[in-house]
Short mmCIF file of N, CA and C in Angstrom, two decimals:
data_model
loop_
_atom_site.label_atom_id
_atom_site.label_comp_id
_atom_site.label_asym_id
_atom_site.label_seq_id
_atom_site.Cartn_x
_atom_site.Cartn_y
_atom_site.Cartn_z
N UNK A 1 0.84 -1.19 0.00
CA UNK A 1 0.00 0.00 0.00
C UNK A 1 0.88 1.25 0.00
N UNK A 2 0.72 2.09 -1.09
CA UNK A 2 1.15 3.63 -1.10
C UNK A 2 1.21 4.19 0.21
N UNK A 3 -0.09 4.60 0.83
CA UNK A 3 -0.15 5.22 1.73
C UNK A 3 0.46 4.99 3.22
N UNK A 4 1.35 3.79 3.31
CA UNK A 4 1.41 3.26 4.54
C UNK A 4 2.46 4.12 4.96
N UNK A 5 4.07 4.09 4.59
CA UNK A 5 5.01 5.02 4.87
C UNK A 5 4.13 6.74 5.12
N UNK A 6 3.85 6.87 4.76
CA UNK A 6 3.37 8.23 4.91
C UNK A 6 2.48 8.29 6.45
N UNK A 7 1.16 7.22 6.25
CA UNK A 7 0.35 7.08 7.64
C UNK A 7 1.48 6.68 8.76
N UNK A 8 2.63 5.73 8.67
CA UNK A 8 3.46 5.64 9.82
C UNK A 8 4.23 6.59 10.47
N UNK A 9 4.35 7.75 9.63
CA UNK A 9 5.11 8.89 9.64
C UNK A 9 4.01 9.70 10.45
N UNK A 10 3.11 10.03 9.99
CA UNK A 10 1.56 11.15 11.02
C UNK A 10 1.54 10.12 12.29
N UNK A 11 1.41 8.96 12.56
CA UNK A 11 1.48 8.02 13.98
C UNK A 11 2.43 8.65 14.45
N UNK A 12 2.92 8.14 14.31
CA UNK A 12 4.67 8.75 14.59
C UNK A 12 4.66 10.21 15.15
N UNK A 13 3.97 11.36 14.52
CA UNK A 13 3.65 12.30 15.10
C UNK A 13 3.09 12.69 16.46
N UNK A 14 1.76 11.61 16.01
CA UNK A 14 0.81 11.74 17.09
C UNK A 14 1.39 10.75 18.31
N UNK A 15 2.39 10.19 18.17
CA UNK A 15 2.87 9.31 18.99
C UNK A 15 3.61 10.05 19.93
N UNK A 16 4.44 11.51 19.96
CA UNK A 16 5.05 12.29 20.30
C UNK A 16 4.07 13.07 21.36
N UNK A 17 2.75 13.29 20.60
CA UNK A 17 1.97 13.93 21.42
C UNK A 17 1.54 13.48 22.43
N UNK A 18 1.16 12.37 22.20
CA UNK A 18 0.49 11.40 23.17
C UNK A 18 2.04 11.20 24.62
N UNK A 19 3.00 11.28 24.18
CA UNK A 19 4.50 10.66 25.14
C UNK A 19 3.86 12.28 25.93
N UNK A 20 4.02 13.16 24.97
CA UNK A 20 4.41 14.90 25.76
C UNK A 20 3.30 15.03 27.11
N UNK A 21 1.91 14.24 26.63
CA UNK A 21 0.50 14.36 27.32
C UNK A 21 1.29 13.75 28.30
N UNK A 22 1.22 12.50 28.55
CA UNK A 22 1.89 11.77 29.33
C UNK A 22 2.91 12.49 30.37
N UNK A 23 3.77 12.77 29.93
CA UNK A 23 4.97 13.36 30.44
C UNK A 23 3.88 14.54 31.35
N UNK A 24 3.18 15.78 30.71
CA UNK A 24 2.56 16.64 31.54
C UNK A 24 1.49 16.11 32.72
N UNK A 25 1.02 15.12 31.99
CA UNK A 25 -0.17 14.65 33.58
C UNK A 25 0.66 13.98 34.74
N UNK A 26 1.91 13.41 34.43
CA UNK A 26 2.70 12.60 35.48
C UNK A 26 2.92 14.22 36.56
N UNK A 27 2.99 15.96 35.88
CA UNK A 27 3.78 16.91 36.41
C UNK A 27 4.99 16.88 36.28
N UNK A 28 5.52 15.91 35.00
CA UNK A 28 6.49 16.87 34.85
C UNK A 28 6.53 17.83 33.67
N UNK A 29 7.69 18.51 34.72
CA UNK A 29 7.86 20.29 33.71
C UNK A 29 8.72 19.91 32.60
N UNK A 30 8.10 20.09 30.93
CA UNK A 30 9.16 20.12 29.84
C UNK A 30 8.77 21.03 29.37
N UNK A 31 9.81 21.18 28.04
CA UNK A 31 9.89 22.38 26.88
C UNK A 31 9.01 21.51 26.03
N UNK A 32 7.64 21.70 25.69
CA UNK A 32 7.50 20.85 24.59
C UNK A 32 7.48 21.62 23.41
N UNK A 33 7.80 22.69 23.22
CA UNK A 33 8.05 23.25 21.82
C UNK A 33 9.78 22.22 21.62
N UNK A 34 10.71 22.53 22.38
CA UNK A 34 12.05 21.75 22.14
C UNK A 34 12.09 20.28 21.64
N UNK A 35 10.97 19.29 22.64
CA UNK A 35 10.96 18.21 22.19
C UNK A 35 10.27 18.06 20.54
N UNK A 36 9.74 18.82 20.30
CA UNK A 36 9.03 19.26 18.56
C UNK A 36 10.17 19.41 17.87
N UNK A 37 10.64 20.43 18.35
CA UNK A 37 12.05 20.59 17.30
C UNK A 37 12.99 19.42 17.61
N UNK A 38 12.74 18.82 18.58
CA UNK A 38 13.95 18.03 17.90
C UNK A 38 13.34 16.68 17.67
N UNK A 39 12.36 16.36 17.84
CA UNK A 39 11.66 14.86 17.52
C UNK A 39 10.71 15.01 16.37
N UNK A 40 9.52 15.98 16.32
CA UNK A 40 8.61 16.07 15.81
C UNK A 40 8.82 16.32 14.41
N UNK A 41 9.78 17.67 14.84
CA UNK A 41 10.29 18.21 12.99
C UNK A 41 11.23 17.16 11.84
N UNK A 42 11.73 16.43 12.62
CA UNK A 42 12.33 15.52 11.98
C UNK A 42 11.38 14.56 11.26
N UNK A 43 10.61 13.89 11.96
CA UNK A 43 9.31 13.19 11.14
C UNK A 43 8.54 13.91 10.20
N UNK A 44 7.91 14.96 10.48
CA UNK A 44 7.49 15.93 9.51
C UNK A 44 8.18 16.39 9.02
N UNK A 45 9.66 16.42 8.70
CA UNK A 45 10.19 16.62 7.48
C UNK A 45 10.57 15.49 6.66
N UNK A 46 10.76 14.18 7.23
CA UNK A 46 10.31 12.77 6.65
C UNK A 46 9.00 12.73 5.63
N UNK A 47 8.22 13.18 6.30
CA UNK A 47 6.90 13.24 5.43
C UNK A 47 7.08 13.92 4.33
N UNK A 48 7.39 14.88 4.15
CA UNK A 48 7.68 15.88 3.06
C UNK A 48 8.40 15.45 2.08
N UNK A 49 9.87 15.06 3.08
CA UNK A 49 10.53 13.94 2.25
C UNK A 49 10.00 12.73 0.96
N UNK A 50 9.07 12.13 1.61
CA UNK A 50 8.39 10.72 1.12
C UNK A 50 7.33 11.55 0.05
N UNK A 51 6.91 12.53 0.60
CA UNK A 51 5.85 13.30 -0.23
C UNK A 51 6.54 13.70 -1.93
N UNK A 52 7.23 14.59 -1.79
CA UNK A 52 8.36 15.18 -2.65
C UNK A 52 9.00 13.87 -3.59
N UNK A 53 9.46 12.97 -3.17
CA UNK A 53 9.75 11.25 -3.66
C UNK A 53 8.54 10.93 -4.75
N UNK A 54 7.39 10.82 -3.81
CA UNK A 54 6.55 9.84 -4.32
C UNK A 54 5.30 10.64 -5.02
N UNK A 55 5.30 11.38 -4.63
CA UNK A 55 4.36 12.76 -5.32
C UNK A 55 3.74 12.30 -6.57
N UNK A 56 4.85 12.65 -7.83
CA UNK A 56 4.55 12.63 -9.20
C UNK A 56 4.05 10.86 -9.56
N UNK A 57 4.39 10.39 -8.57
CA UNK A 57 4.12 8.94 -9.34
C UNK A 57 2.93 8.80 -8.54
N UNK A 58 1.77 9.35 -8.02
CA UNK A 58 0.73 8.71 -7.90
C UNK A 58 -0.72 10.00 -8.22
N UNK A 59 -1.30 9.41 -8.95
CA UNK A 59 -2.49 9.84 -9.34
C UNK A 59 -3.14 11.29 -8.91
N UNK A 60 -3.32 12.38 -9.27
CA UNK A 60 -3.29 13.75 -8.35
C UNK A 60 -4.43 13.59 -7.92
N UNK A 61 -5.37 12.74 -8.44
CA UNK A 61 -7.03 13.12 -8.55
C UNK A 61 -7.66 11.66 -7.10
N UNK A 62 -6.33 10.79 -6.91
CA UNK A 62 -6.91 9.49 -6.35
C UNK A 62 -6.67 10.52 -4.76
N UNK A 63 -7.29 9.66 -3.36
CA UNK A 63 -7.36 9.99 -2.16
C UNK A 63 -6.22 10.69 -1.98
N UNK A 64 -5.29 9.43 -1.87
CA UNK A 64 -3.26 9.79 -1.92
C UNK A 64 -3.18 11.02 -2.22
N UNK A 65 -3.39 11.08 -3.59
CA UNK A 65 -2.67 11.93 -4.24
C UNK A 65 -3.61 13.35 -3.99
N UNK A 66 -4.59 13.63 -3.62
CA UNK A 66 -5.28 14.57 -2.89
C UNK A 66 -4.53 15.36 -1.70
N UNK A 67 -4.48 13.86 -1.01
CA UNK A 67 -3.87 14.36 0.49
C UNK A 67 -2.79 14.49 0.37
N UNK A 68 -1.60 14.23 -0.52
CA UNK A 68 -0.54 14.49 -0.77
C UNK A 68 -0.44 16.24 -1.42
N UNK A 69 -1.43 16.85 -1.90
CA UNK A 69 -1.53 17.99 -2.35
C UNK A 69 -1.88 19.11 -1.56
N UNK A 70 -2.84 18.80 -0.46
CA UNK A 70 -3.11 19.06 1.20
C UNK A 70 -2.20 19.35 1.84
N UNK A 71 -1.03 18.39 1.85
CA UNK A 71 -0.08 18.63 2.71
C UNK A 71 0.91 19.73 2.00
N UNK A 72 1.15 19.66 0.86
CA UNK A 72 2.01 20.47 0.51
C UNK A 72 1.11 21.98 0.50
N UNK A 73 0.48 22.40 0.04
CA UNK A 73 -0.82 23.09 0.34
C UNK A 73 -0.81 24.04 2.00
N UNK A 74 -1.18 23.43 2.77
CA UNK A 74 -0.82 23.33 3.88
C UNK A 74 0.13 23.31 4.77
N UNK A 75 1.65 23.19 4.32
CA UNK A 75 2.42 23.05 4.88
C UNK A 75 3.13 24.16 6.33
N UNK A 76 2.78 25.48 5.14
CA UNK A 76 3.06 26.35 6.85
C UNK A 76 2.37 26.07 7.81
N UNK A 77 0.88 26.41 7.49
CA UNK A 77 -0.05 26.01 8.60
C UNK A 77 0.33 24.80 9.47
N UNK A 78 0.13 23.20 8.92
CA UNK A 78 0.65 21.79 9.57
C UNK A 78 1.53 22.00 10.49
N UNK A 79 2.55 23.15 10.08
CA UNK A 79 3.43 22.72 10.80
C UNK A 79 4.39 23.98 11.87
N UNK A 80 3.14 24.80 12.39
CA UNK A 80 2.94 25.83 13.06
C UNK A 80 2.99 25.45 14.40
N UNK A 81 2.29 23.90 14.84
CA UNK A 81 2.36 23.64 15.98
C UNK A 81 3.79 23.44 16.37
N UNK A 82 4.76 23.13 15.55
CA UNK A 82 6.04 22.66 15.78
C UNK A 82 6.70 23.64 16.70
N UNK A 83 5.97 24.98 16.34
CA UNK A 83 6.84 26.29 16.41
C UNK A 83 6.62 26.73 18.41
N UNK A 84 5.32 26.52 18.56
CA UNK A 84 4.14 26.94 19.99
C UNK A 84 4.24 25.60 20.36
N UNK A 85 4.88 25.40 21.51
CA UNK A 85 4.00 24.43 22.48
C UNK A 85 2.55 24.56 22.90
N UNK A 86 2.07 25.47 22.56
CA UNK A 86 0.59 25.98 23.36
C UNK A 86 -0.71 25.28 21.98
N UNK A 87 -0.01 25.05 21.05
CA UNK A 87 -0.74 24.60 20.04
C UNK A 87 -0.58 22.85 19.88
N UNK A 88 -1.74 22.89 19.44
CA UNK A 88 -2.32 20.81 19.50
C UNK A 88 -1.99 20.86 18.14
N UNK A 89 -1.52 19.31 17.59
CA UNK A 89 -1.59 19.24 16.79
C UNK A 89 -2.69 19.20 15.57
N UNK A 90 -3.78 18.74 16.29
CA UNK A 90 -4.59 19.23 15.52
C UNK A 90 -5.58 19.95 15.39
N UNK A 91 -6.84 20.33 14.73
CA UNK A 91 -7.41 20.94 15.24
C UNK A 91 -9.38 20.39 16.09
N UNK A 92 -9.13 19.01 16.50
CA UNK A 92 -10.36 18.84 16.82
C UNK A 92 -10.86 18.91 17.88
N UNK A 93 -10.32 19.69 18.88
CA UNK A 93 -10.90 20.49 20.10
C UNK A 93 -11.54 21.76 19.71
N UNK A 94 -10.69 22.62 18.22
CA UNK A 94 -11.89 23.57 18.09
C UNK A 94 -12.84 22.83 17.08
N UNK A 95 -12.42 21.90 16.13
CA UNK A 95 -13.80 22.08 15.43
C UNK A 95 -14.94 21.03 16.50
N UNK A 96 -14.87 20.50 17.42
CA UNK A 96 -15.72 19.72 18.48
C UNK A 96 -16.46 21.29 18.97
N UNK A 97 -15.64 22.44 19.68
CA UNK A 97 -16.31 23.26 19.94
C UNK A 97 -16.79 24.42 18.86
N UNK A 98 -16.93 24.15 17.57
CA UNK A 98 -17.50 25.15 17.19
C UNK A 98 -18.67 24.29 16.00
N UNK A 99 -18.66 23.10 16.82
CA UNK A 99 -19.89 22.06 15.80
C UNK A 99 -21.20 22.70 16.58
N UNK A 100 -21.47 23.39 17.41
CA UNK A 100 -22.88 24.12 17.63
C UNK A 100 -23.07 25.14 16.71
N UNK A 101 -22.30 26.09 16.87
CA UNK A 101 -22.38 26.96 15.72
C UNK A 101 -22.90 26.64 14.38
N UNK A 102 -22.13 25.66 13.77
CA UNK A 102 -22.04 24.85 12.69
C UNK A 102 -23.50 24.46 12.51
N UNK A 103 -24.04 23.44 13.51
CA UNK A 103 -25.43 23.23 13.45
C UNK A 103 -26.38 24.09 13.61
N UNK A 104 -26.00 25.13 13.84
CA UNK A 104 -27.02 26.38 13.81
C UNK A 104 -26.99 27.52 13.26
N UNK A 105 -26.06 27.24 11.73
CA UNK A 105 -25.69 28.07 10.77
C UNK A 105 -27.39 28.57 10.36
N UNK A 106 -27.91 27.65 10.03
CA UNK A 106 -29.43 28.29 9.25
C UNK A 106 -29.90 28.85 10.33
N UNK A 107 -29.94 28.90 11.72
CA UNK A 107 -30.83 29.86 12.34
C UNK A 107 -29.86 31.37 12.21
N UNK A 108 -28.66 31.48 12.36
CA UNK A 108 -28.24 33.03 12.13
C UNK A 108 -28.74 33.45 11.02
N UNK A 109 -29.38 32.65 10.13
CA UNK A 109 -29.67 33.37 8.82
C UNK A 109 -30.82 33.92 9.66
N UNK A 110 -31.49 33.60 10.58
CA UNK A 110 -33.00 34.02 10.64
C UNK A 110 -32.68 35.29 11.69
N UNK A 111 -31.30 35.93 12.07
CA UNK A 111 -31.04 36.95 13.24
C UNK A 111 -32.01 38.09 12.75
N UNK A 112 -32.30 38.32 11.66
CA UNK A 112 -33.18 39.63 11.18
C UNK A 112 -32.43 40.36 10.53
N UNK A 113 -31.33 40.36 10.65
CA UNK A 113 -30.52 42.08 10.19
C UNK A 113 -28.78 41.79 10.62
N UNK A 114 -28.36 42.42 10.01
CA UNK A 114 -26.55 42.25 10.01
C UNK A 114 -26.44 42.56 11.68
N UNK A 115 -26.73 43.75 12.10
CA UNK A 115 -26.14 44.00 13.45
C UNK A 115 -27.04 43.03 14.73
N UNK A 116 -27.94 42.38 14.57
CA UNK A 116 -28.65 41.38 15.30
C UNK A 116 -27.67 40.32 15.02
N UNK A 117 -27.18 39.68 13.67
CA UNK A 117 -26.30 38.75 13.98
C UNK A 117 -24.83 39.27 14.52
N UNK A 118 -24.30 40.27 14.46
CA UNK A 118 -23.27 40.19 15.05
C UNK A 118 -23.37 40.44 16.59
N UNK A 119 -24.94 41.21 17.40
CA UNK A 119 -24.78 40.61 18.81
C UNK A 119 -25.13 39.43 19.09
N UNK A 120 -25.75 38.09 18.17
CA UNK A 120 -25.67 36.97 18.61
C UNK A 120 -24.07 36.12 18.29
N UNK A 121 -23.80 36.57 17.42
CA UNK A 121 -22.21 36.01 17.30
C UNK A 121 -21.51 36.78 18.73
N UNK A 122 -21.27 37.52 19.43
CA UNK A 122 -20.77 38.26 20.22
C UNK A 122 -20.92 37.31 21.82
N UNK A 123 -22.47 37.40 21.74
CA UNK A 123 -23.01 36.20 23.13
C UNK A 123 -22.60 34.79 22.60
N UNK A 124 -22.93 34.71 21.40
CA UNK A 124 -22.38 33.33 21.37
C UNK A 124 -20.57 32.92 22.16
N UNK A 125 -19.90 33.61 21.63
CA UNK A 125 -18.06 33.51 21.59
C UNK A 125 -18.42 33.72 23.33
N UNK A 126 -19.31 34.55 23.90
CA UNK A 126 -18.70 34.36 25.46
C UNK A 126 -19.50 33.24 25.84
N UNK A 127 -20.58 32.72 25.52
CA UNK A 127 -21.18 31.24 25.65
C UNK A 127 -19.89 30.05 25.69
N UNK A 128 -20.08 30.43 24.73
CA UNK A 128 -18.13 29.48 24.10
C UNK A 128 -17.28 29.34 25.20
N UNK A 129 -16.65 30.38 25.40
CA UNK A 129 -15.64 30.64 26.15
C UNK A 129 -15.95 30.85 27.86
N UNK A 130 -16.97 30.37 27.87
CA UNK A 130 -17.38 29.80 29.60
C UNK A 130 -17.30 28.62 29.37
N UNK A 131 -17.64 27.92 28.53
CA UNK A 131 -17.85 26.34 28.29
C UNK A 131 -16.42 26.09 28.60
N UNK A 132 -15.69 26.55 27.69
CA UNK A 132 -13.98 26.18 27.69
C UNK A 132 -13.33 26.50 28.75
N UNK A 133 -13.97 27.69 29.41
CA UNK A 133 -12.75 27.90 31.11
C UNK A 133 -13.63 27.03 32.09
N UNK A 134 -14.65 26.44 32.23
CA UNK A 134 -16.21 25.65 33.01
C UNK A 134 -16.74 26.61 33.97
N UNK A 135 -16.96 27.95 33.05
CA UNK A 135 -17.98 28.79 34.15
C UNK A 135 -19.57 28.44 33.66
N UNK A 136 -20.63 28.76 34.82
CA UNK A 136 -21.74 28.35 33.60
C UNK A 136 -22.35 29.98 33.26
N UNK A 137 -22.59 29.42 31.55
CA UNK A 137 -22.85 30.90 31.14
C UNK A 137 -24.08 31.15 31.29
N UNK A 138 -25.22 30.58 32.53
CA UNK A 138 -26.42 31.67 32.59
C UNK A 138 -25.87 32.13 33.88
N UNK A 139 -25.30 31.68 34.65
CA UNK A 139 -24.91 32.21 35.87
C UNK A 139 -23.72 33.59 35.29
N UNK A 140 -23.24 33.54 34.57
CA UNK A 140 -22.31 34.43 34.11
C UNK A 140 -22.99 35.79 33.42
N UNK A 141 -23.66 35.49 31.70
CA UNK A 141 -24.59 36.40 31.95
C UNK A 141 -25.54 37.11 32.35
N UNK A 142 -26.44 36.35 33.41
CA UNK A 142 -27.07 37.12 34.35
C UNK A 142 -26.17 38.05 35.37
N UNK A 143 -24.71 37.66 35.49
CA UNK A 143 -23.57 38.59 36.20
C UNK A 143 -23.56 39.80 35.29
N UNK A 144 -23.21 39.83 34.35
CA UNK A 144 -22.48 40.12 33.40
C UNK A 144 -23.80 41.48 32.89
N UNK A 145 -25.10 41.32 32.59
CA UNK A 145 -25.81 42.09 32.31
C UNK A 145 -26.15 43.00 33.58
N UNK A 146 -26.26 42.57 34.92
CA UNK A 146 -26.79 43.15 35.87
C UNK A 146 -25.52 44.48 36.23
N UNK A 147 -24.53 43.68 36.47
CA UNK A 147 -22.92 44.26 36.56
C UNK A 147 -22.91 45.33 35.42
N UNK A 148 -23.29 45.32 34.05
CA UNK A 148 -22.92 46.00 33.16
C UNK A 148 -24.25 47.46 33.39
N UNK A 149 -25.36 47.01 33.53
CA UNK A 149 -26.41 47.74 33.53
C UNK A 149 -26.31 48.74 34.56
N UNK A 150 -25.42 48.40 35.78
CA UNK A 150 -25.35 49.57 37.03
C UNK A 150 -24.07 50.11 37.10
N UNK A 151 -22.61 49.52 36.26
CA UNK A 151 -21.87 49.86 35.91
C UNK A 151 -21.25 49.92 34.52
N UNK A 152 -21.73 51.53 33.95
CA UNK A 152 -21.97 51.19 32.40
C UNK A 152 -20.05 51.42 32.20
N UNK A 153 -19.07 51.80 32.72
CA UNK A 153 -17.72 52.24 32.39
C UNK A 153 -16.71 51.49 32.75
N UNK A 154 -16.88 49.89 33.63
CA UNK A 154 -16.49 49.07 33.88
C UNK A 154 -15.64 48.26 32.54
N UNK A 155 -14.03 48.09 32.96
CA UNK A 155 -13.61 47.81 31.90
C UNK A 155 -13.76 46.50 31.05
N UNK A 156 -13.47 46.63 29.85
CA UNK A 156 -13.98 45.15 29.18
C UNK A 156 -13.54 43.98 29.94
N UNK A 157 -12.52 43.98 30.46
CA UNK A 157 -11.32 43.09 31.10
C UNK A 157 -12.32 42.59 31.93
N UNK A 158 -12.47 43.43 33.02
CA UNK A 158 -13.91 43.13 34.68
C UNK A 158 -14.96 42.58 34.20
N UNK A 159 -15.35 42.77 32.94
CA UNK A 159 -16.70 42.12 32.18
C UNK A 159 -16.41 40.57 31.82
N UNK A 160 -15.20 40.07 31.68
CA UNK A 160 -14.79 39.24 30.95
C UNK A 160 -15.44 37.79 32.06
N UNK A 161 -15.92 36.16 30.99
CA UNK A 161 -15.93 35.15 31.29
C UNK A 161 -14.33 35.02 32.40
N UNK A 162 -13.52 34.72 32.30
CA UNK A 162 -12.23 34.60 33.00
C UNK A 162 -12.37 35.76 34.60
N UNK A 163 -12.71 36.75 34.29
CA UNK A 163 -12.48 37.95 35.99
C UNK A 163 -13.93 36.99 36.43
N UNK A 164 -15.12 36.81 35.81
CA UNK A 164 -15.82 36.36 36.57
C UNK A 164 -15.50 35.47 37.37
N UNK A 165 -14.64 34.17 36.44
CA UNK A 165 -14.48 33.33 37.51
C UNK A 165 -13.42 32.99 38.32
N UNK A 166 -12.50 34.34 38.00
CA UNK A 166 -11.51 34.20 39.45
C UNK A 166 -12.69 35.08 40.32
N UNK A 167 -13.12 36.30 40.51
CA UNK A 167 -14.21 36.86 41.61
C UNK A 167 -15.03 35.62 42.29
N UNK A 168 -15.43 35.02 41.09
CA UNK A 168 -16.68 33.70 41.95
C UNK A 168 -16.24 32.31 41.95
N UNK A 169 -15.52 32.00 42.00
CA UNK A 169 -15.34 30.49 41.84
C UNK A 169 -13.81 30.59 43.52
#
């Protein structure tokens, strides 16, 4: 199979991630941007390697040869996490959190008017972003409107999902 060197090479990736996870839940303290550069980038430049090799000899239009066009395509992006430890390799923690949105693309069509959807896009992102720090967001915006309504000059910062829940938690 074509594709196998290549899939052992992305394991191989994710195999790094999975050691680094490991390594952080035990507590211990690493560089994991360092261990990237010196483990990670090497495989992902393997890939590129094998890519660049085997490229022209397989079909542009078959799966392979798709995802082989992806990657090159893609390549700054792919390989951005190498650069940030603070970045996952991939991206399915945001697209997991932004599959509500997603499923409720046809109701923003129904907001009424451009500036109605951009204050529901606005509540939405701090909806979001209570979910992701675990504040709950009716307890937050009911803070958040009452707080804002008797203090209209209060800075964005004091308004924020995050000050709420160092103040209350």
């Amino acid at each position: 199979n074509k594709a196998k060197r290549p899939l052992s090479l992305i394991n191989r990736l994710f195999f790094v991630e999975r050691c680094i996870a490991k390594k952080q839940e035990s507590g211990e303290v690493i560089d994991i941007t360092e261990i990237r550069q010196r483990i990670s980038k090497l495989i992902f430049e393997r890939l590129y390697t094998w890519c660049t090799a085997n490229g022209p000899k397989i079909l542009p239009e078959s799966t392979l040869g798709k995802a082989i066009k992806y990657l090159y395509n893609q390549r700054d992006g792919l390989s951005t996490y190498l650069k940030d430890g603070r970045l996952e390799i991939s991206n399915n923690f945001s697209e997991r959190n932004l599959r509500g949105c997603v499923l409720g693309r046809k109701n923003w069509l129904a907001a009424g008017n451009h500036e109605a959807a951009e204050r529901a896009c606005r509540i939405y992102s701090l909806v979001a972003t209570c979910k992701l720090i675990d504040v709950d967001p009716f307890k937050y915006l009911n803070w958040l409107f009452q707080t804002w309504m008797q203090e209209k000059s209060e800075a964005p910062r004091k308004l924020s999902p995050s000050f709420f829940k160092q103040k209350f938690s």
